[in-house]
mmCIF file of C-alpha atoms in Angstrom:
data_model
loop_
_atom_site.group_PDB
_atom_site.id
_atom_site.type_symbol
_atom_site.label_atom_id
_atom_site.label_comp_id
_atom_site.label_asym_id
_atom_site.label_seq_id
_atom_site.Cartn_x
_atom_site.Cartn_y
_atom_site.Cartn_z
ATOM 1 C CA UNK A 11 9.952 5.011 -37.067
ATOM 2 C CA UNK A 12 14.007 4.169 -37.783
ATOM 3 C CA UNK A 13 13.605 1.124 -35.744
ATOM 4 C CA UNK A 14 10.388 0.005 -36.682
ATOM 5 C CA UNK A 15 10.996 -0.175 -39.853
ATOM 6 C CA UNK A 16 14.807 -2.254 -38.891
ATOM 7 C CA UNK A 17 12.818 -4.434 -37.359
ATOM 8 C CA UNK A 18 10.271 -5.861 -39.769
ATOM 9 C CA UNK A 19 12.406 -5.675 -42.294
ATOM 10 C CA UNK A 20 14.344 -7.821 -39.860
ATOM 11 C CA UNK A 21 10.788 -9.872 -39.793
ATOM 12 C CA UNK A 22 9.949 -10.216 -43.304
ATOM 13 C CA UNK A 23 10.292 -13.115 -45.138
ATOM 14 C CA UNK A 24 9.721 -11.888 -48.664
ATOM 15 C CA UNK A 25 12.207 -9.012 -48.043
ATOM 16 C CA UNK A 26 15.106 -12.075 -46.891
ATOM 17 C CA UNK A 27 14.111 -13.517 -49.991
ATOM 18 C CA UNK A 28 14.365 -10.819 -52.452
ATOM 19 C CA UNK A 29 18.089 -9.298 -50.907
ATOM 20 C CA UNK A 30 20.186 -11.551 -53.161
ATOM 21 C CA UNK A 31 17.814 -10.800 -55.956
ATOM 22 C CA UNK A 32 18.533 -7.413 -55.313
ATOM 23 C CA UNK A 33 22.414 -7.518 -55.190
ATOM 24 C CA UNK A 34 22.995 -9.025 -58.668
ATOM 25 C CA UNK A 35 19.866 -6.631 -60.131
ATOM 26 C CA UNK A 36 21.384 -3.901 -58.815
ATOM 27 C CA UNK A 37 24.668 -4.510 -59.037
ATOM 28 C CA UNK A 38 24.642 -5.598 -63.016
ATOM 29 C CA UNK A 39 22.596 -2.203 -63.503
ATOM 30 C CA UNK A 40 25.092 0.506 -61.789
ATOM 31 C CA UNK A 41 28.208 -1.000 -62.523
ATOM 32 C CA UNK A 42 30.095 0.894 -64.433
ATOM 33 C CA UNK A 43 33.338 -1.953 -63.985
ATOM 34 C CA UNK A 44 34.567 -4.125 -67.016
ATOM 35 C CA UNK A 45 35.595 -7.111 -66.754
ATOM 36 C CA UNK A 46 38.246 -8.673 -69.596
ATOM 37 C CA UNK A 47 38.268 -12.198 -70.866
ATOM 38 C CA UNK A 48 39.214 -13.994 -68.525
ATOM 39 C CA UNK A 49 41.762 -16.861 -68.770
ATOM 40 C CA UNK A 50 41.225 -20.263 -69.052
ATOM 41 C CA UNK A 51 41.842 -22.165 -65.727
ATOM 42 C CA UNK A 52 41.066 -18.837 -64.184
ATOM 43 C CA UNK A 53 38.283 -17.517 -61.964
ATOM 44 C CA UNK A 54 35.997 -14.760 -63.132
ATOM 45 C CA UNK A 55 36.531 -11.553 -63.005
ATOM 46 C CA UNK A 56 33.886 -9.980 -61.184
ATOM 47 C CA UNK A 57 32.231 -6.867 -61.828
ATOM 48 C CA UNK A 58 31.983 -5.354 -58.246
ATOM 49 C CA UNK A 59 33.702 -6.146 -55.097
ATOM 50 C CA UNK A 60 32.798 -8.478 -52.169
ATOM 51 C CA UNK A 61 33.484 -4.979 -50.619
ATOM 52 C CA UNK A 62 30.928 -3.150 -52.801
ATOM 53 C CA UNK A 63 28.339 -5.745 -52.446
ATOM 54 C CA UNK A 64 27.118 -6.097 -49.532
ATOM 55 C CA UNK A 65 27.727 -2.012 -49.852
ATOM 56 C CA UNK A 66 24.525 -2.702 -51.689
ATOM 57 C CA UNK A 67 23.054 -5.248 -49.489
ATOM 58 C CA UNK A 68 23.201 -2.822 -46.396
ATOM 59 C CA UNK A 69 21.815 -0.081 -48.558
ATOM 60 C CA UNK A 70 18.709 -2.377 -49.636
ATOM 61 C CA UNK A 71 18.363 -3.860 -45.826
ATOM 62 C CA UNK A 72 17.179 -0.011 -45.161
ATOM 63 C CA UNK A 73 15.706 0.919 -48.058
ATOM 64 C CA UNK A 74 11.837 2.034 -47.816
ATOM 65 C CA UNK A 75 10.793 1.643 -50.699
ATOM 66 C CA UNK A 76 12.046 -1.161 -51.475
ATOM 67 C CA UNK A 77 10.472 -2.990 -48.530
ATOM 68 C CA UNK A 78 7.009 -1.295 -48.788
ATOM 69 C CA UNK A 79 6.891 -2.098 -52.399
ATOM 70 C CA UNK A 80 7.646 -5.419 -51.098
ATOM 71 C CA UNK A 81 4.574 -6.027 -48.645
ATOM 72 C CA UNK A 82 2.349 -4.191 -51.640
ATOM 73 C CA UNK A 83 3.702 -7.622 -53.392
ATOM 74 C CA UNK A 84 4.810 -4.716 -56.330
ATOM 75 C CA UNK A 85 8.973 -5.354 -56.830
ATOM 76 C CA UNK A 86 9.423 -6.742 -59.502
ATOM 77 C CA UNK A 87 12.963 -8.708 -60.327
ATOM 78 C CA UNK A 88 14.721 -9.739 -63.327
ATOM 79 C CA UNK A 89 15.616 -12.537 -63.102
ATOM 80 C CA UNK A 90 18.112 -12.898 -66.442
ATOM 81 C CA UNK A 91 20.034 -9.438 -64.842
ATOM 82 C CA UNK A 92 20.490 -11.914 -61.912
ATOM 83 C CA UNK A 93 21.640 -15.286 -63.578
ATOM 84 C CA UNK A 94 24.175 -12.931 -65.720
ATOM 85 C CA UNK A 95 25.041 -11.703 -62.929
ATOM 86 C CA UNK A 96 25.686 -15.684 -61.151
ATOM 87 C CA UNK A 97 27.217 -16.506 -64.730
ATOM 88 C CA UNK A 98 29.979 -13.407 -63.937
ATOM 89 C CA UNK A 99 30.642 -13.987 -60.157
ATOM 90 C CA UNK A 100 30.207 -17.595 -58.712
ATOM 91 C CA UNK A 101 28.776 -18.911 -61.627
ATOM 92 C CA UNK A 102 31.327 -21.248 -63.521
ATOM 93 C CA UNK A 103 32.276 -23.209 -59.539
ATOM 94 C CA UNK A 104 29.049 -23.830 -59.147
ATOM 95 C CA UNK A 105 29.317 -25.908 -63.220
ATOM 96 C CA UNK A 106 32.602 -27.099 -62.121
ATOM 97 C CA UNK A 107 31.365 -28.710 -58.622
ATOM 98 C CA UNK A 108 28.596 -30.728 -61.000
ATOM 99 C CA UNK A 109 30.532 -31.089 -63.308
ATOM 100 C CA UNK A 110 33.322 -33.375 -61.142
ATOM 101 C CA UNK A 111 29.773 -34.435 -58.779
ATOM 102 C CA UNK A 112 29.368 -35.799 -62.996
ATOM 103 C CA UNK A 113 32.550 -37.199 -63.434
ATOM 104 C CA UNK A 114 33.022 -35.107 -66.893
ATOM 105 C CA UNK A 115 36.514 -34.241 -66.022
ATOM 106 C CA UNK A 116 37.906 -37.505 -65.400
ATOM 107 C CA UNK A 117 35.850 -39.703 -68.052
ATOM 108 C CA UNK A 118 36.307 -36.983 -70.934
ATOM 109 C CA UNK A 119 39.225 -34.888 -70.128
ATOM 110 C CA UNK A 120 42.002 -37.307 -67.308
ATOM 111 C CA UNK A 121 41.269 -35.727 -64.630
ATOM 112 C CA UNK A 122 41.672 -31.822 -65.886
ATOM 113 C CA UNK A 123 39.352 -30.071 -65.182
ATOM 114 C CA UNK A 124 38.862 -26.432 -66.017
ATOM 115 C CA UNK A 125 36.834 -23.314 -64.950
ATOM 116 C CA UNK A 126 33.920 -23.068 -68.129
ATOM 117 C CA UNK A 127 33.626 -18.318 -68.074
ATOM 118 C CA UNK A 128 32.356 -18.345 -71.309
ATOM 119 C CA UNK A 129 28.267 -18.415 -71.068
ATOM 120 C CA UNK A 130 27.089 -20.272 -74.414
ATOM 121 C CA UNK A 131 23.820 -21.062 -74.969
ATOM 122 C CA UNK A 132 22.277 -24.690 -76.344
ATOM 123 C CA UNK A 133 18.819 -24.982 -77.576
ATOM 124 C CA UNK A 134 16.640 -27.504 -78.958
ATOM 125 C CA UNK A 135 12.410 -26.939 -79.391
ATOM 126 C CA UNK A 136 11.338 -25.843 -76.078
ATOM 127 C CA UNK A 137 14.381 -27.594 -74.522
ATOM 128 C CA UNK A 138 16.883 -25.898 -73.391
ATOM 129 C CA UNK A 139 20.292 -27.347 -72.014
ATOM 130 C CA UNK A 140 21.532 -26.461 -68.734
ATOM 131 C CA UNK A 141 24.155 -28.914 -66.820
ATOM 132 C CA UNK A 142 22.305 -32.311 -65.828
ATOM 133 C CA UNK A 143 18.845 -31.595 -67.217
ATOM 134 C CA UNK A 144 17.277 -34.762 -68.518
ATOM 135 C CA UNK A 145 15.953 -34.405 -72.428
ATOM 136 C CA UNK A 146 14.787 -36.849 -74.172
ATOM 137 C CA UNK A 147 16.444 -38.566 -77.706
ATOM 138 C CA UNK A 148 12.523 -38.188 -79.262
ATOM 139 C CA UNK A 149 13.542 -34.433 -78.457
ATOM 140 C CA UNK A 150 17.233 -34.101 -80.030
ATOM 141 C CA UNK A 151 16.505 -34.982 -83.605
ATOM 142 C CA UNK A 152 17.261 -31.723 -85.093
ATOM 143 C CA UNK A 153 20.294 -30.346 -83.858
ATOM 144 C CA UNK A 154 20.891 -27.708 -82.035
ATOM 145 C CA UNK A 155 20.738 -23.513 -81.771
ATOM 146 C CA UNK A 156 24.347 -22.163 -80.156
ATOM 147 C CA UNK A 157 24.742 -19.102 -79.073
ATOM 148 C CA UNK A 158 27.004 -16.982 -77.151
ATOM 149 C CA UNK A 159 26.812 -13.449 -74.876
ATOM 150 C CA UNK A 160 27.445 -10.348 -76.734
ATOM 151 C CA UNK A 161 30.737 -10.228 -75.385
ATOM 152 C CA UNK A 162 32.068 -13.188 -76.661
ATOM 153 C CA UNK A 163 30.688 -11.795 -80.274
ATOM 154 C CA UNK A 164 34.690 -12.191 -81.283
ATOM 155 C CA UNK A 165 36.818 -14.855 -82.806
ATOM 156 C CA UNK A 166 36.608 -18.416 -83.699
ATOM 157 C CA UNK A 167 36.172 -21.322 -82.218
ATOM 158 C CA UNK A 168 35.423 -25.594 -81.473
ATOM 159 C CA UNK A 169 32.369 -26.928 -80.501
ATOM 160 C CA UNK A 170 32.220 -30.297 -79.750
ATOM 161 C CA UNK A 171 29.506 -33.043 -78.915
ATOM 162 C CA UNK A 172 30.538 -36.432 -77.523
ATOM 163 C CA UNK A 173 29.276 -39.227 -75.508
ATOM 164 C CA UNK A 174 31.021 -40.675 -73.102
ATOM 165 C CA UNK A 175 28.680 -43.597 -72.195
ATOM 166 C CA UNK A 176 27.625 -44.367 -75.936
ATOM 167 C CA UNK A 177 29.845 -48.120 -77.326
ATOM 168 C CA UNK A 178 28.251 -49.507 -79.841
ATOM 169 C CA UNK A 179 30.806 -49.365 -83.081
ATOM 170 C CA UNK A 180 31.978 -53.134 -83.384
ATOM 171 C CA UNK A 181 35.489 -52.710 -82.825
ATOM 172 C CA UNK A 182 35.065 -48.928 -81.083
ATOM 173 C CA UNK A 183 38.993 -47.830 -79.961
ATOM 174 C CA UNK A 184 38.149 -44.624 -78.117
ATOM 175 C CA UNK A 185 35.403 -44.901 -75.370
ATOM 176 C CA UNK A 186 33.138 -41.635 -76.964
ATOM 177 C CA UNK A 187 31.030 -40.876 -79.551
ATOM 178 C CA UNK A 188 31.280 -38.396 -81.541
ATOM 179 C CA UNK A 189 27.639 -36.821 -81.939
ATOM 180 C CA UNK A 190 28.808 -32.539 -83.751
ATOM 181 C CA UNK A 191 32.695 -31.523 -84.160
ATOM 182 C CA UNK A 192 31.716 -27.766 -85.419
ATOM 183 C CA UNK A 193 35.220 -25.803 -86.275
ATOM 184 C CA UNK A 194 35.835 -22.291 -87.044
ATOM 185 C CA UNK A 195 32.778 -20.663 -85.570
ATOM 186 C CA UNK A 196 32.984 -16.930 -85.585
ATOM 187 C CA UNK A 197 29.944 -15.971 -84.362
ATOM 188 C CA UNK A 198 29.513 -12.355 -85.339
ATOM 189 C CA UNK A 199 29.251 -14.401 -89.172
ATOM 190 C CA UNK A 200 24.900 -15.479 -87.741
ATOM 191 C CA UNK A 201 27.251 -19.439 -85.515
ATOM 192 C CA UNK A 202 29.179 -20.455 -89.265
ATOM 193 C CA UNK A 203 31.777 -22.898 -88.946
ATOM 194 C CA UNK A 204 32.432 -25.870 -91.241
ATOM 195 C CA UNK A 205 30.417 -28.970 -89.406
ATOM 196 C CA UNK A 206 34.094 -31.517 -89.591
ATOM 197 C CA UNK A 207 31.680 -33.873 -88.370
ATOM 198 C CA UNK A 208 27.393 -33.380 -88.804
ATOM 199 C CA UNK A 209 25.079 -33.483 -86.315
ATOM 200 C CA UNK A 210 23.752 -36.895 -85.167
ATOM 201 C CA UNK A 211 21.095 -37.732 -82.291
ATOM 202 C CA UNK A 212 21.869 -38.452 -78.646
ATOM 203 C CA UNK A 213 21.559 -42.519 -79.241
ATOM 204 C CA UNK A 214 21.118 -44.391 -75.244
ATOM 205 C CA UNK A 215 20.573 -47.939 -76.408
ATOM 206 C CA UNK A 216 18.919 -50.039 -74.287
ATOM 207 C CA UNK A 217 19.468 -51.400 -71.301
ATOM 208 C CA UNK A 218 22.262 -48.747 -70.307
ATOM 209 C CA UNK A 219 20.510 -46.113 -68.291
ATOM 210 C CA UNK A 220 21.059 -42.415 -68.309
ATOM 211 C CA UNK A 221 23.705 -41.157 -70.601
ATOM 212 C CA UNK A 222 25.727 -38.137 -70.735
ATOM 213 C CA UNK A 223 25.664 -36.035 -73.948
ATOM 214 C CA UNK A 224 28.456 -33.043 -73.288
ATOM 215 C CA UNK A 225 28.870 -29.853 -75.585
ATOM 216 C CA UNK A 226 32.632 -29.224 -75.325
ATOM 217 C CA UNK A 227 33.427 -25.181 -76.018
ATOM 218 C CA UNK A 228 37.051 -23.787 -77.592
ATOM 219 C CA UNK A 229 38.911 -20.901 -78.366
ATOM 220 C CA UNK A 230 40.987 -21.006 -80.920
ATOM 221 C CA UNK A 231 43.759 -18.978 -80.914
ATOM 222 C CA UNK A 232 43.941 -19.213 -84.860
ATOM 223 C CA UNK A 233 41.962 -21.123 -87.849
ATOM 224 C CA UNK A 234 42.540 -24.566 -87.767
ATOM 225 C CA UNK A 235 41.976 -26.781 -90.948
ATOM 226 C CA UNK A 236 39.860 -28.635 -91.029
ATOM 227 C CA UNK A 237 40.032 -32.520 -91.313
ATOM 228 C CA UNK A 238 37.892 -34.859 -93.521
ATOM 229 C CA UNK A 239 34.436 -34.666 -93.086
ATOM 230 C CA UNK A 240 33.981 -37.755 -91.280
ATOM 231 C CA UNK A 241 30.372 -39.232 -92.730
ATOM 232 C CA UNK A 242 31.173 -43.518 -91.496
ATOM 233 C CA UNK A 243 29.497 -43.955 -88.105
ATOM 234 C CA UNK A 244 32.944 -46.131 -87.752
ATOM 235 C CA UNK A 245 34.860 -42.845 -87.287
ATOM 236 C CA UNK A 246 32.829 -41.570 -85.002
ATOM 237 C CA UNK A 247 35.008 -42.961 -82.129
ATOM 238 C CA UNK A 248 36.802 -40.158 -80.326
ATOM 239 C CA UNK A 249 38.833 -39.089 -77.687
ATOM 240 C CA UNK A 250 38.598 -35.387 -76.465
ATOM 241 C CA UNK A 251 41.648 -35.473 -74.587
ATOM 242 C CA UNK A 252 44.060 -36.332 -77.414
ATOM 243 C CA UNK A 253 41.768 -34.210 -79.926
ATOM 244 C CA UNK A 254 42.913 -31.093 -76.985
ATOM 245 C CA UNK A 255 46.375 -32.190 -76.768
ATOM 246 C CA UNK A 256 46.734 -32.565 -80.767
ATOM 247 C CA UNK A 257 46.113 -28.695 -81.011
ATOM 248 C CA UNK A 258 47.512 -28.276 -77.352
ATOM 249 C CA UNK A 259 48.713 -24.436 -79.301
ATOM 250 C CA UNK A 260 45.779 -23.278 -80.620
ATOM 251 C CA UNK A 261 42.601 -24.624 -78.668
ATOM 252 C CA UNK A 262 41.360 -23.854 -75.135
ATOM 253 C CA UNK A 263 38.190 -25.431 -73.183
ATOM 254 C CA UNK A 264 36.209 -22.381 -71.824
ATOM 255 C CA UNK A 265 32.426 -23.689 -72.011
ATOM 256 C CA UNK A 266 30.467 -26.180 -70.700
ATOM 257 C CA UNK A 267 27.402 -27.499 -70.735
ATOM 258 C CA UNK A 268 25.306 -31.008 -71.398
ATOM 259 C CA UNK A 269 22.079 -33.286 -70.300
ATOM 260 C CA UNK A 270 20.973 -36.102 -69.892
ATOM 261 C CA UNK A 271 18.914 -38.869 -71.670
ATOM 262 C CA UNK A 272 17.440 -41.810 -71.712
ATOM 263 C CA UNK A 273 16.357 -44.335 -74.644
ATOM 264 C CA UNK A 274 12.722 -43.912 -76.443
ATOM 265 C CA UNK A 275 11.556 -46.136 -79.182
ATOM 266 C CA UNK A 276 13.122 -42.745 -81.443
ATOM 267 C CA UNK A 277 16.087 -44.078 -80.609
ATOM 268 C CA UNK A 278 15.105 -47.874 -82.269
ATOM 269 C CA UNK A 279 13.637 -45.603 -85.826
ATOM 270 C CA UNK A 280 17.543 -43.740 -86.102
ATOM 271 C CA UNK A 281 19.927 -46.607 -86.361
ATOM 272 C CA UNK A 282 17.602 -48.090 -89.217
ATOM 273 C CA UNK A 283 17.091 -45.620 -91.321
ATOM 274 C CA UNK A 284 19.959 -43.671 -90.315
ATOM 275 C CA UNK A 285 22.646 -45.095 -89.778
ATOM 276 C CA UNK A 286 21.380 -48.301 -91.602
ATOM 277 C CA UNK A 287 21.470 -51.008 -88.653
ATOM 278 C CA UNK A 288 19.969 -53.100 -86.409
ATOM 279 C CA UNK A 289 19.391 -51.763 -82.766
ATOM 280 C CA UNK A 290 21.689 -53.075 -79.987
ATOM 281 C CA UNK A 291 20.061 -54.561 -76.467
ATOM 282 C CA UNK A 292 21.447 -54.825 -73.770
ATOM 283 C CA UNK A 293 19.864 -56.921 -70.818
ATOM 284 C CA UNK A 294 21.025 -57.740 -66.928
ATOM 285 C CA UNK A 295 22.226 -61.283 -66.811
ATOM 286 C CA UNK A 296 20.684 -63.206 -63.403
ATOM 287 C CA UNK A 297 22.868 -64.363 -60.314
ATOM 288 C CA UNK A 298 22.780 -67.865 -60.190
ATOM 289 C CA UNK A 299 21.262 -68.594 -57.168
ATOM 290 C CA UNK A 300 23.533 -71.689 -54.868
ATOM 291 C CA UNK A 301 22.385 -75.023 -54.885
ATOM 292 C CA UNK A 302 23.892 -75.585 -51.220
ATOM 293 C CA UNK A 303 21.213 -75.857 -48.847
ATOM 294 C CA UNK A 304 20.603 -74.107 -45.613
ATOM 295 C CA UNK A 305 22.206 -75.627 -42.034
ATOM 296 C CA UNK A 306 20.325 -74.365 -38.819
ATOM 297 C CA UNK A 307 22.732 -73.113 -35.979
ATOM 298 C CA UNK A 308 25.978 -73.985 -38.050
ATOM 299 C CA UNK A 309 28.022 -72.244 -36.170
ATOM 300 C CA UNK A 310 26.631 -73.119 -33.098
ATOM 301 C CA UNK A 311 29.378 -71.880 -30.701
ATOM 302 C CA UNK A 312 32.000 -69.593 -32.068
ATOM 303 C CA UNK A 313 33.907 -70.147 -28.478
ATOM 304 C CA UNK A 314 34.470 -73.221 -28.094
ATOM 305 C CA UNK A 315 38.326 -73.410 -28.917
ATOM 306 C CA UNK A 316 38.412 -69.881 -27.063
ATOM 307 C CA UNK A 317 37.385 -72.301 -24.019
ATOM 308 C CA UNK A 318 39.744 -74.682 -24.508
ATOM 309 C CA UNK A 319 42.307 -72.515 -24.608
ATOM 310 C CA UNK A 320 41.966 -70.490 -21.590
ATOM 311 C CA UNK A 321 41.220 -73.624 -20.211
ATOM 312 C CA UNK A 322 44.388 -75.447 -20.185
#
């Protein structure tokens, strides 16, 4: 009986698909280890070691109850636990790879990467910011809701929302547009913080393609002096790298989320009502065609000079 069950487990595609989920599910349920808060630029501390996970996976392969529940389609897998397990193990490395693919570290932090080890949520109405998903500007008019994992409810935080692809300010000195800046955030007090720069919806100008809207979360070692509130659109010219250098003793980037957005009609409305200016537009300039006539067999004999050389 034991041999037949092993063969069934090896053949069953449903069990093969559920092994990864069961591994994370049981790991989160049975884990008694506690991970300390990770440091910046360090890999996250896993709740279970690789050998412990391998033993759990080996146990699940031999479980008759799991095999029968999978065949009867009664096997329930809590995806929220699997997601949390992924974030606490290999998730930060995957997010870092995606951020490198989209050029975030290169364009924002001058090629200084970091491991986004702190999980936080950014949610618009009916839309959640992940890592590169598409959200239209009309869905991001209202400021998003920020949430933290329970283990990160202590200390102070800074949240920066920028657009490294938007350049519409006259005589703009920096390459980024600051859309939102929250300083001295305390998750234990319902995410209250000082709004140094009020929220501005994404404004991807027509003809400039998709823009990257980046949420960068920084851990504060102490309270930061609040700068003067930014009210003028010209003051939204921003450099995240220079800001972190200025506060390098008290700020460390630990979290990252971003989405992409393209032009829609709400962008034109926001320029007129919120900024009081006409929307700039961009269009591709056609390349002038060459007026020279094409010659038939322009290079009829490309070896003519070589023949003279060999004859000599």
